[in-house]
XYZ file of C-alpha atoms in Angstrom:
710
model
C -0.092 0.034 0.056
C 1.046 3.514 -0.790
C 1.997 5.540 2.176
C -0.352 8.441 2.868
C 1.219 11.863 3.327
C -1.310 14.763 4.527
C 0.014 18.289 5.388
C -2.011 20.536 7.814
C -3.797 23.603 6.283
C -5.402 26.088 8.740
C -8.481 27.846 7.244
C -10.392 29.965 9.995
C -11.421 30.189 13.797
C -14.786 30.151 14.611
C -16.433 29.748 18.069
C -17.059 26.524 19.921
C -18.174 23.831 17.887
C -20.040 20.655 19.010
C -20.262 17.314 17.096
C -21.935 17.101 13.605
C -21.573 21.021 13.136
C -19.499 21.218 9.898
C -20.125 19.642 6.610
C -18.732 19.816 3.151
C -21.293 20.688 0.542
C -21.132 18.687 -2.929
C -18.877 19.551 -5.901
C -20.124 22.220 -8.047
C -16.915 23.680 -9.366
C -13.160 22.769 -9.246
C -13.227 22.883 -5.410
C -15.980 22.460 -2.560
C -17.464 24.729 -0.150
C -17.678 24.285 3.790
C -20.604 25.159 6.039
C -19.914 25.505 9.874
C -22.138 26.367 12.806
C -20.898 27.353 16.231
C -22.070 27.763 19.850
C -22.559 31.596 19.214
C -25.095 30.733 16.736
C -23.395 31.950 13.796
C -23.680 29.816 10.565
C -20.875 30.370 8.061
C -20.426 28.898 4.673
C -16.953 29.506 3.019
C -14.724 28.428 0.242
C -11.131 29.004 -0.668
C -9.617 30.871 -3.644
C -5.870 31.093 -4.043
C -5.466 29.797 -0.357
C -7.635 32.718 1.001
C -11.069 32.000 2.781
C -14.105 33.703 0.852
C -17.334 33.781 2.622
C -20.316 32.632 0.400
C -22.923 33.547 3.097
C -23.277 33.888 6.979
C -26.337 33.480 9.098
C -27.211 33.814 12.810
C -29.242 32.065 15.308
C -30.498 33.294 18.781
C -29.016 30.232 20.593
C -26.287 27.782 19.927
C -26.204 25.576 16.632
C -26.382 21.884 18.169
C -26.325 20.161 14.429
C -25.837 21.275 10.779
C -26.856 18.452 8.516
C -27.210 18.355 4.631
C -30.345 17.183 2.954
C -31.748 16.766 -0.452
C -33.867 14.671 -2.761
C -33.665 10.899 -2.095
C -31.067 9.551 -4.106
C -29.955 12.931 -5.367
C -27.395 15.729 -4.261
C -27.390 16.661 -0.588
C -27.178 20.576 -0.906
C -29.512 21.717 1.461
C -28.179 22.991 4.756
C -30.265 22.267 8.086
C -29.248 23.721 11.292
C -30.740 23.344 14.535
C -31.037 25.787 17.278
C -33.144 25.153 20.318
C -36.249 23.636 19.231
C -36.023 25.359 15.677
C -34.461 23.887 12.368
C -33.724 26.543 9.876
C -32.920 25.530 6.006
C -30.609 27.282 3.519
C -29.846 26.716 -0.128
C -26.217 26.540 -1.015
C -26.193 30.208 -1.678
C -27.536 31.198 1.714
C -31.250 31.761 0.810
C -33.320 30.939 4.238
C -35.844 28.767 2.612
C -37.524 27.260 5.746
C -37.990 28.065 9.460
C -39.650 25.392 11.127
C -40.446 25.520 15.028
C -40.802 21.937 15.937
C -42.430 22.791 19.257
C -40.305 20.274 21.167
C -40.205 20.498 24.975
C -36.490 20.118 24.943
C -33.783 21.446 22.536
C -32.791 19.401 19.519
C -29.705 17.344 20.431
C -29.445 15.379 17.259
C -31.000 15.897 13.815
C -31.268 13.992 10.246
C -32.804 14.748 7.104
C -34.168 12.202 4.384
C -35.992 13.673 1.569
C -39.008 15.365 2.872
C -38.650 13.615 6.497
C -37.002 15.390 9.264
C -36.047 13.390 12.225
C -35.324 15.435 15.539
C -34.220 14.054 18.784
C -34.093 15.696 22.345
C -32.408 13.945 25.293
C -34.983 11.220 25.242
C -37.718 11.958 22.684
C -37.638 10.981 19.261
C -39.863 13.206 16.711
C -40.564 12.401 12.890
C -41.901 15.178 10.763
C -42.890 14.928 7.084
C -43.278 18.265 5.151
C -43.110 19.989 8.540
C -46.069 17.818 9.941
C -45.812 15.684 13.106
C -45.889 12.138 12.093
C -44.193 10.016 14.595
C -43.062 10.061 18.140
C -40.907 7.762 20.292
C -39.824 7.868 23.861
C -36.568 6.246 24.664
C -35.776 4.462 28.082
C -32.325 6.222 27.884
C -30.593 9.189 26.500
C -30.452 9.483 22.677
C -27.068 10.584 21.449
C -27.568 10.258 17.640
C -30.011 9.542 14.906
C -29.842 8.453 11.225
C -32.436 6.970 8.665
C -31.745 4.474 6.104
C -32.190 5.442 2.749
C -35.784 5.220 1.873
C -35.023 4.840 -1.882
C -33.197 1.443 -1.081
C -35.229 0.155 1.787
C -38.691 1.166 0.358
C -39.773 2.175 3.928
C -38.502 5.099 6.441
C -36.254 3.333 9.163
C -34.712 5.560 11.802
C -32.116 4.229 14.113
C -31.378 5.678 17.491
C -27.859 5.568 19.130
C -28.622 5.500 22.928
C -26.273 5.890 25.908
C -27.332 2.488 27.312
C -24.915 0.853 24.631
C -27.964 0.009 22.322
C -28.926 0.995 18.813
C -32.821 1.208 18.758
C -34.300 0.333 15.406
C -37.834 1.938 14.696
C -40.810 1.419 12.530
C -43.479 4.586 12.668
C -43.743 5.114 16.616
C -42.868 1.728 17.537
C -39.781 -0.102 18.757
C -38.756 -2.655 15.946
C -35.765 -3.968 18.035
C -32.653 -3.352 20.086
C -29.272 -4.315 18.928
C -26.625 -4.065 21.555
C -23.193 -2.558 20.811
C -20.073 -2.987 22.944
C -19.965 0.530 24.371
C -22.299 3.742 24.522
C -22.621 4.852 20.990
C -21.867 8.496 20.499
C -22.120 8.990 16.410
C -23.611 6.980 13.644
C -22.901 7.587 9.730
C -24.423 5.465 6.717
C -21.601 3.096 5.426
C -20.089 4.510 2.388
C -22.447 7.555 2.885
C -25.325 5.496 1.183
C -25.811 2.540 3.704
C -23.732 0.069 1.505
C -25.471 -2.041 -1.456
C -28.634 -2.894 0.379
C -28.749 0.347 2.130
C -29.006 -1.108 5.719
C -25.334 -0.785 6.980
C -24.564 1.533 9.708
C -21.221 2.901 11.075
C -21.073 3.562 14.578
C -18.569 5.087 17.262
C -18.469 4.919 20.843
C -17.567 6.964 23.881
C -14.753 4.464 24.819
C -13.203 4.613 21.331
C -14.688 1.781 19.472
C -15.807 1.766 15.826
C -18.056 -0.865 14.332
C -20.108 -1.789 11.399
C -23.694 -2.876 11.936
C -26.187 -4.349 9.211
C -29.733 -3.753 10.289
C -31.951 -6.612 9.408
C -35.816 -6.390 8.998
C -36.014 -8.513 12.401
C -32.464 -9.049 13.819
C -29.144 -7.185 13.313
C -26.028 -8.395 11.982
C -22.495 -7.270 13.653
C -20.030 -7.372 10.717
C -16.897 -6.061 12.391
C -15.590 -3.971 15.488
C -12.387 -1.902 15.727
C -11.174 -2.387 19.504
C -9.722 0.309 21.233
C -6.220 -1.491 21.797
C -4.287 1.818 22.182
C -6.862 3.465 24.381
C -7.238 6.465 22.462
C -10.109 9.022 23.172
C -13.773 8.380 22.483
C -15.174 8.848 19.017
C -16.902 12.012 18.274
C -17.200 11.974 14.287
C -17.108 9.543 11.382
C -16.826 9.891 7.433
C -16.360 7.748 4.311
C -14.153 9.319 1.584
C -11.734 7.735 -0.882
C -8.667 9.772 0.321
C -6.244 7.139 -0.733
C -7.546 7.436 -4.184
C -7.699 3.715 -4.877
C -11.405 3.648 -5.869
C -12.724 2.367 -2.544
C -14.231 4.611 0.125
C -11.885 4.896 3.405
C -13.100 5.208 6.949
C -12.104 8.564 8.525
C -12.319 8.705 12.314
C -12.283 12.045 14.710
C -11.497 11.337 18.487
C -11.922 13.678 21.497
C -8.280 13.504 22.263
C -7.372 15.176 18.972
C -6.638 12.266 16.873
C -7.768 11.987 13.184
C -7.303 8.176 11.708
C -7.820 6.860 8.154
C -8.623 3.223 7.573
C -8.591 1.063 4.245
C -10.821 -1.752 3.488
C -9.003 -4.956 2.547
C -10.169 -8.052 0.976
C -11.902 -9.105 4.238
C -13.892 -5.938 4.193
C -12.476 -5.076 7.587
C -10.755 -1.767 8.156
C -6.629 -1.649 8.058
C -5.132 1.487 9.632
C -3.302 3.605 7.396
C -2.854 7.062 8.803
C -2.811 9.144 12.002
C -2.808 12.860 12.824
C -2.436 13.971 16.461
C -3.778 17.212 17.439
C -4.488 18.919 20.854
C -8.049 19.777 20.747
C -11.033 17.358 20.426
C -12.117 16.725 16.927
C -15.931 17.495 16.435
C -16.249 16.938 12.731
C -14.453 15.336 10.038
C -15.461 15.500 6.188
C -13.499 14.354 3.054
C -13.421 16.531 -0.062
C -11.519 18.840 -2.356
C -11.616 22.369 -0.729
C -8.131 24.343 -0.787
C -6.901 23.082 -4.002
C -8.227 21.762 -7.262
C -7.508 18.038 -7.810
C -5.921 17.448 -4.288
C -8.060 15.487 -1.858
C -8.084 16.540 1.733
C -9.918 15.895 5.250
C -11.512 18.748 6.649
C -11.626 18.956 10.186
C -13.254 21.229 12.899
C -12.305 21.187 16.623
C -14.071 22.035 20.083
C -12.264 25.306 20.228
C -13.385 26.455 16.760
C -10.199 25.739 14.532
C -11.036 24.706 11.010
C -8.333 23.114 9.125
C -7.543 20.639 6.280
C -5.246 17.695 5.976
C -4.395 18.002 2.413
C -2.665 15.610 -0.031
C -1.272 18.709 -1.655
C 2.715 18.652 -1.227
C 4.082 21.722 0.692
C 5.558 24.274 -1.921
C 9.289 24.872 -2.499
C 10.399 27.470 -0.199
C 11.778 30.861 -1.716
C 15.135 32.105 -1.601
C 14.299 33.966 1.901
C 12.798 30.823 3.237
C 9.152 31.284 2.709
C 6.756 29.599 0.008
C 4.413 31.868 -1.845
C 1.347 30.903 0.064
C 3.595 31.450 3.416
C 4.221 34.982 2.303
C 0.576 35.688 1.468
C -0.412 34.089 4.770
C 2.380 36.410 6.650
C 0.824 39.506 4.967
C -2.795 38.517 5.949
C -1.719 37.740 9.558
C -0.017 41.122 9.895
C -3.236 43.193 8.795
C -5.119 41.051 11.071
C -2.576 41.576 14.083
C -2.669 45.405 13.531
C -6.511 45.353 13.468
C -6.428 43.209 16.885
C -3.854 45.503 18.439
C -6.161 48.494 17.540
C -9.181 46.587 19.194
C -7.110 45.457 22.206
C -6.071 48.976 23.209
C -9.706 50.712 22.719
C -11.024 47.887 24.892
C -8.304 48.449 27.712
C -9.271 52.475 27.262
C -12.929 51.325 27.837
C -11.654 49.280 30.913
C -9.916 51.855 32.558
C -13.040 54.163 32.165
C -15.211 51.623 33.655
C -12.985 50.589 36.380
C -12.810 54.060 37.717
C -16.702 54.663 37.728
C -18.870 54.634 40.425
C -21.623 52.826 38.749
C -19.623 49.962 37.360
C -20.505 46.169 38.295
C -17.783 43.608 38.841
C -18.574 40.221 37.005
C -16.727 37.087 36.664
C -15.994 35.943 33.299
C -17.658 32.528 32.584
C -16.020 29.828 30.546
C -17.713 26.829 29.078
C -15.981 23.628 29.851
C -16.242 20.321 27.605
C -15.955 17.646 30.163
C -16.271 13.971 30.215
C -16.264 11.494 33.064
C -16.585 7.856 31.782
C -15.787 4.197 32.749
C -13.539 2.295 30.921
C -13.913 -1.450 30.553
C -10.423 -2.478 29.535
C -8.616 -1.048 32.785
C -11.732 -0.551 35.065
C -10.880 2.971 35.648
C -12.561 6.415 35.104
C -11.164 9.010 32.396
C -11.789 12.741 33.256
C -11.263 14.840 30.329
C -11.468 18.703 30.647
C -11.244 20.761 27.613
C -11.340 24.662 27.517
C -11.190 27.131 24.467
C -8.301 29.005 26.411
C -5.381 27.556 27.944
C -5.703 25.751 31.227
C -3.554 27.281 33.956
C -4.173 24.695 36.792
C -6.559 21.816 37.864
C -7.190 20.897 41.522
C -8.702 17.495 42.306
C -10.307 16.926 45.844
C -12.002 13.607 46.956
C -13.999 12.616 50.059
C -13.187 9.020 49.029
C -9.980 7.062 48.436
C -9.567 6.949 44.888
C -6.008 6.200 42.925
C -4.854 8.690 40.222
C -3.378 6.554 37.296
C -0.722 7.737 34.918
C -1.792 9.132 31.440
C 0.938 8.640 28.858
C -0.370 11.986 26.843
C -0.595 14.349 29.876
C 2.185 16.823 29.964
C 0.814 18.570 33.008
C 2.924 18.437 36.375
C 1.236 16.904 39.331
C 1.714 17.516 43.059
C 0.110 16.151 45.966
C -0.771 17.786 49.152
C -1.049 16.151 52.542
C -4.864 15.607 53.393
C -6.411 14.082 56.407
C -8.547 11.203 55.865
C -10.204 11.424 59.048
C -11.718 14.841 58.032
C -13.125 13.095 54.866
C -10.447 14.325 52.767
C -8.557 11.514 50.851
C -7.202 13.204 47.857
C -5.763 16.546 47.027
C -3.923 16.909 43.893
C -2.957 19.944 41.580
C -2.063 19.618 37.986
C -0.178 22.564 36.512
C -0.289 22.837 32.765
C 2.269 23.832 30.276
C 1.522 26.809 28.062
C -0.986 26.564 25.487
C -2.499 23.342 26.954
C -6.260 23.425 26.637
C -7.147 19.555 27.228
C -6.276 17.609 30.332
C -7.001 13.831 30.779
C -6.772 12.324 34.094
C -7.441 8.524 35.003
C -8.979 7.578 38.328
C -9.786 4.323 40.122
C -12.378 3.956 42.638
C -13.040 1.430 45.355
C -16.613 -0.152 45.314
C -18.369 0.142 48.450
C -16.911 3.596 49.163
C -18.997 6.407 47.692
C -18.775 10.268 47.785
C -17.571 13.175 45.356
C -14.692 14.023 43.257
C -14.499 17.817 43.073
C -12.418 19.390 40.441
C -11.629 23.346 40.221
C -10.419 24.352 36.698
C -8.425 27.612 36.539
C -7.822 29.065 33.209
C -5.020 31.597 32.103
C -7.470 34.462 31.566
C -7.641 37.799 33.488
C -9.139 38.612 35.810
C -8.268 35.209 37.502
C -11.188 32.983 37.961
C -11.986 29.444 38.785
C -15.103 27.010 38.123
C -15.825 24.192 40.104
C -17.349 20.598 38.788
C -18.707 17.733 40.646
C -18.596 14.107 39.848
C -20.298 11.407 41.898
C -18.220 8.429 42.821
C -21.002 5.726 43.388
C -21.472 2.615 45.540
C -20.916 0.370 42.717
C -18.712 2.504 40.747
C -16.804 -0.042 38.463
C -20.263 -1.695 37.034
C -21.358 -0.922 33.616
C -24.694 -1.588 31.818
C -24.978 -4.621 29.802
C -28.043 -6.402 28.461
C -27.162 -10.276 29.015
C -27.328 -12.041 32.091
C -25.933 -15.609 32.623
C -28.515 -17.777 34.510
C -26.036 -20.526 34.853
C -23.747 -18.696 37.396
C -24.175 -19.611 40.899
C -26.434 -16.633 42.357
C -27.256 -14.552 45.750
C -30.528 -12.868 45.749
C -31.598 -10.074 47.691
C -35.183 -9.173 48.038
C -36.551 -5.825 49.286
C -40.573 -5.097 50.121
C -41.959 -1.974 51.513
C -44.341 1.040 50.873
C -41.908 2.431 48.018
C -42.984 3.530 44.605
C -41.128 2.705 41.374
C -39.821 6.300 41.022
C -38.301 5.916 44.947
C -36.551 2.456 44.182
C -35.217 3.890 40.958
C -33.912 6.960 42.377
C -32.228 4.884 45.212
C -30.497 2.560 42.413
C -29.470 5.690 40.368
C -27.637 7.001 43.475
C -25.725 3.300 43.710
C -25.059 2.453 40.128
C -23.501 4.338 37.098
C -25.051 4.426 33.614
C -28.790 4.225 34.748
C -31.343 6.874 33.271
C -32.462 9.717 35.674
C -35.919 8.885 35.185
C -37.400 5.155 35.584
C -38.602 3.493 32.276
C -42.232 3.523 31.230
C -44.444 0.810 32.580
C -44.797 -0.971 35.859
C -41.764 -3.024 36.014
C -37.997 -1.841 35.339
C -35.284 -4.437 34.879
C -31.584 -3.630 34.254
C -28.339 -5.738 34.100
C -24.939 -4.820 34.894
C -21.405 -6.388 34.806
C -18.286 -5.358 36.702
C -15.612 -4.145 34.581
C -13.076 -5.340 37.227
C -13.867 -8.740 38.012
C -16.578 -9.602 35.270
C -19.426 -10.647 37.938
C -22.711 -9.657 37.049
C -25.884 -7.865 38.654
C -29.597 -8.153 37.620
C -31.772 -5.539 39.126
C -35.573 -6.058 38.855
C -37.982 -3.747 40.514
C -41.661 -2.364 40.736
C -43.795 -0.551 43.257
C -43.166 -2.121 46.489
C -40.932 -4.843 45.452
C -37.381 -5.257 44.192
C -35.273 -8.326 43.555
C -31.196 -8.349 43.142
C -29.288 -11.166 41.842
C -25.437 -11.254 41.614
C -22.772 -14.051 41.727
C -20.694 -11.755 43.943
C -21.888 -11.706 47.573
C -20.053 -8.300 47.945
C -22.140 -6.520 45.435
C -25.457 -7.860 47.204
C -23.807 -6.577 50.690
C -23.255 -3.063 49.418
C -26.868 -2.688 47.832
C -28.488 -3.866 50.915
C -26.643 -1.512 53.258
C -27.000 1.415 50.762
C -30.613 0.963 49.914
C -31.343 0.201 53.800
C -29.699 3.786 54.549
C -31.586 5.418 51.512
C -35.075 3.960 52.997
C -34.304 5.049 56.408
C -33.704 8.471 54.997
C -37.325 8.481 53.844
C -38.659 6.800 56.948
C -39.747 3.739 54.723
C -39.492 0.376 56.322
C -38.402 -2.374 54.398
C -38.608 -6.214 54.776
C -35.172 -7.482 53.840
C -34.786 -11.100 52.888
C -31.787 -13.038 51.239
C -30.675 -16.199 49.881
C -26.895 -16.826 49.844
C -25.680 -19.484 47.322
C -22.742 -21.237 49.165
C -21.271 -22.084 45.708
C -21.042 -18.385 44.576
C -17.783 -17.530 46.780
C -15.692 -20.242 45.261
C -16.894 -19.213 42.023
C -15.895 -15.429 42.547
C -12.730 -16.485 44.032
C -11.783 -18.658 40.836
C -12.785 -15.609 38.576
C -10.161 -13.382 40.670
C -7.785 -16.038 40.503
C -6.228 -15.499 37.021
C -5.820 -11.530 37.894
C -4.349 -12.177 41.446
C -1.946 -14.822 39.799
C -1.016 -12.618 37.190
C -0.345 -9.600 39.637
C 1.889 -11.549 42.172
C 4.001 -13.065 39.353
C 4.457 -9.492 37.637
C 5.448 -7.938 41.366
C 7.902 -11.166 41.762
C 9.335 -10.420 38.273
C 9.718 -6.657 38.996
C 11.437 -7.344 42.271
C 14.009 -9.443 40.569
C 14.971 -7.131 37.815
C 17.586 -5.113 39.984
C 19.352 -8.347 41.273
C 19.538 -9.564 37.592
C 20.904 -6.490 36.077
C 23.396 -6.501 38.782
C 24.414 -9.928 37.990
C 24.460 -9.014 34.211
C 27.044 -6.220 34.901
C 29.355 -8.594 36.886
C 29.183 -11.693 34.842
C 30.443 -11.694 31.275
C 28.832 -15.258 30.569
C 25.327 -15.492 31.167
C 24.466 -18.751 29.567
C 23.995 -20.466 33.078
C 20.953 -18.266 33.729
C 17.478 -20.051 33.481
C 15.227 -19.047 30.348
C 12.557 -17.171 32.514
C 15.153 -15.106 34.073
C 16.794 -14.185 30.502
C 12.928 -13.185 29.504
C 12.663 -11.127 32.695
C 16.073 -9.142 31.728
C 14.873 -8.709 28.218
C 11.438 -7.312 29.082
C 12.640 -5.286 32.183
C 11.598 -1.872 30.871
C 7.910 -3.274 29.856
C 7.514 -5.120 33.092
C 8.455 -1.969 35.227
C 6.051 0.248 32.916
C 2.924 -2.145 33.443
C 3.720 -2.281 37.199
C 4.044 1.443 37.283
C 0.660 1.563 35.323
C -0.932 -0.686 37.921
C -0.524 0.997 41.277
C -2.360 -0.544 44.449
C -3.611 -3.248 41.866
C -2.631 -6.082 44.090
C -3.849 -4.236 47.361
C -7.405 -3.789 45.439
C -7.422 -7.558 44.940
C -6.442 -8.141 48.522
C -9.318 -5.702 49.654
C -12.107 -7.579 47.347
C -11.273 -11.040 48.718
C -11.146 -9.568 52.249
C -14.495 -7.911 51.764
C -15.941 -11.198 50.052
C -14.564 -13.104 53.237
C -16.509 -10.577 55.618
C -19.464 -10.636 53.687
C -19.937 -14.186 53.362
C -19.932 -14.687 57.170
C -22.023 -11.228 57.544
C -24.706 -12.971 56.072
C -24.663 -16.006 58.246
C -24.618 -13.816 61.345
C -20.807 -14.179 62.059
C -17.975 -11.529 62.627
C -14.826 -12.854 61.379
C -12.907 -9.487 61.315
C -10.314 -11.028 63.564
C -9.169 -13.757 61.159
C -8.519 -11.053 58.499
C -4.939 -10.906 59.253
C -4.778 -15.046 58.916
C -6.215 -14.282 55.620
C -3.866 -11.710 54.628
C -1.071 -14.082 55.506
C -2.460 -16.900 53.318
C -2.611 -14.282 50.535
C 1.025 -13.530 50.733
C 1.893 -17.207 49.977
C -0.995 -17.606 47.634
C -2.443 -20.877 46.702
C -5.984 -21.074 45.249
C -6.727 -24.431 46.924
C -5.562 -23.330 50.417
C -7.571 -19.989 50.179
C -10.790 -22.104 49.204
C -10.373 -23.957 52.178
C -9.749 -21.326 54.583
C -13.115 -19.595 53.318
C -14.786 -23.017 53.641
C -13.478 -23.899 57.298
C -13.484 -20.534 58.981
C -16.732 -20.767 60.786
C-alpha cells in the first residue's frame, strides 16, 4: 500500500463547535464549499480561492447551533443545509437563501438531527420526533438518552427506518412510532453514519462510534441485526466524536475517517476481508468534533476537513508543501504572513480600545464587577479495559491549573499523553479528605485527561477546580459522583447458569423512589425510571466480570449477583436510603454457597498474574547487577533471561497498576467478611490470617480457608 502523506492547512477560527456541526457541500466547481455552525449561533459557509478564505454567506440564530446536516431529494445531491438551534430548524440553499424556518414545538432542545427527503428526524435527550413536510408524523420516548439519529435511505429500503444511538449501549431500530428491536453494541454509541454514505449495497449498513473509542459496522436486518466487524480500542485512544467515508487514498474504494476527542484523526482502508486496516494518524491537541472528506483548498487535491471543539477549522491535504523561496518562505507562506500582519494590526487596535474602555469603567462609581464565565467540555466515563474512569477537561482558552479533591479513596493513574505536572498535598482522611492533587499545565494546554480508579462500596464526590489563563483570575468548580458500585457498567445479557445470591426488598416505596435509590448506587442508569410498571436492568463488573440483575416494581425489588459483596453493598445503601425517607423495608436474602468459590476462581487469574508481575519486578535489579558483574550468562534459566529482556515493559506495566494487588486483596477480604456477615458471624479478627495466606497465595488453600473458617 502507498504511504499516505497529509499536510495541515489552517483555514479559520469560529466559536466553540459541537459534534456534527460542520459539512462539506457537494462538488459544483473545481473545489467544494464548507459550512460550519458554532455555539455562538453563527452559521458560516465559505470556500477557498488562491489559499484565501472567501465567505459564501453568513447567518445567525439566537442560541447555539447543535447540529448542521445536509439534505436533498432521495438518491440526489445533498445540497440543502439544515441547522438546529433550540427547538427550531432553519434550512438554507447553498447560496444562503433561508427557505425554511420550522419550529418543532419540542419540549426540550434538539440534540440530534437527520434529514431524508421530506422527512425530518429531530431528537431531544429522550424524545424522538418524525416530521414529514413539517407535519408531526411519529413520536417515540426512549428509555435512555439519545446520542444520535440516522435514517436508512428510503429509496433503497422502500420504507422509512430511523435508528437511534442510545447511551445504554444500544442501537434502537424504529418503525413508525414503535420499537422494532434493540441491537447491543460494545460501548455507549455517540455517533452514527451510513456506511459508504449510502448504507452499502442494500442501504442497511451503519457505522457507529462509541464514547470508549470503538468503531463498528452493523447491518440492520428486518428482524435481527448482523454485527459485521468491530475495531477495539487497543491503544486506549479517546472517544469517537465523528466518522466519514471518503476515498482519501484514491484507490477507488471509500476509506473510513475517524475523529476522536483526544485530537486524533485516523484513516482506515478496507482490505479483501472488508475489515478496516489502519493507514494514517494525525494527532492534534483539541477534540475533533467533525471530519469530512473533499476537495476544498486546491483543485485535484483530496483532503480531510476537520473542526475542533475550540473552533479551529483546518484541512489535512494531499497537496505537497511548496518549495521555499530564497528567503525561506513559500508563496503561500508570504501571503499568509501579509494577511496575519493586517489582522494583527486590527487586533492591536481593538485591544487598545478595549483597554481604554476598561480603564474608564474601572474608575466609574456605577460599574459592576463580573466574573468571566468560560464553557468547559468535560467527560467522566468508565473504561471497561482497565476498570478506571477517564476525566477529560477541555477549554477554549489555555488551562493554568486543575485541582482535584475527593472525600473517598481513589487512585490517580498515569496518562501517557498528559504533559501536566502533578503535585500532591497532605490531607487528613479522618476529616473526610482522601485526595488533594494539583495539575499544573504547560503553556497553551487546552485539554487535560486524568485517569481515576475508585473502590466499590466507598462512595462520595470528586470535586474539580478548573482555573484557565484568563484575566481577571477565575475558577470553576465541577462535581463528579463516585457511586457505591462505581465499577459496574450496563449490559443487556445475564448468565442464568452462574450461582447467584438473591436480595429481595419489600416496602411502601414507589417505582420512582426505588429507581432514584439505584440511580444513587449505580452508574449509567437513566435519571428517570422507564415507562411501565416493571423495570429491569443488568450490569457487569469491569474489574471482576461478575454480574448483577436488578428487577423492581412498586413495593418490591429483587437483586441477583454471583458476587456476594455486590449484594452486601446494595443491602447497606438501599437500607440507608429507605431510612432517610422513613420507609420500612422487609429484607430477605438467599446466599448460594457455591457463589463464593466461583467468584474466587474469577479473581484467581488476575491475582496470579499480579503476584507474578510483582515478583518479576523485584528480581530485575538483582538480575541487572548480575549482568554487569558476569560476562557469560549462559547458565541463567530462560525465565530469568526473559525478565531481563522485558525489564522495561515489566516496570512500565507495574507502574501503570498502582495498588492493583492491594485492590484484589481488599476484594477477597470483603468477600470473606460479607460471606460470614450474611451467616450472622463477625470474622474480622481472622482477616490477618487471611492476609498471611494471600502472601503465600495458593487457590486451593484459599478455598479451604473460606470454607472452614466458621
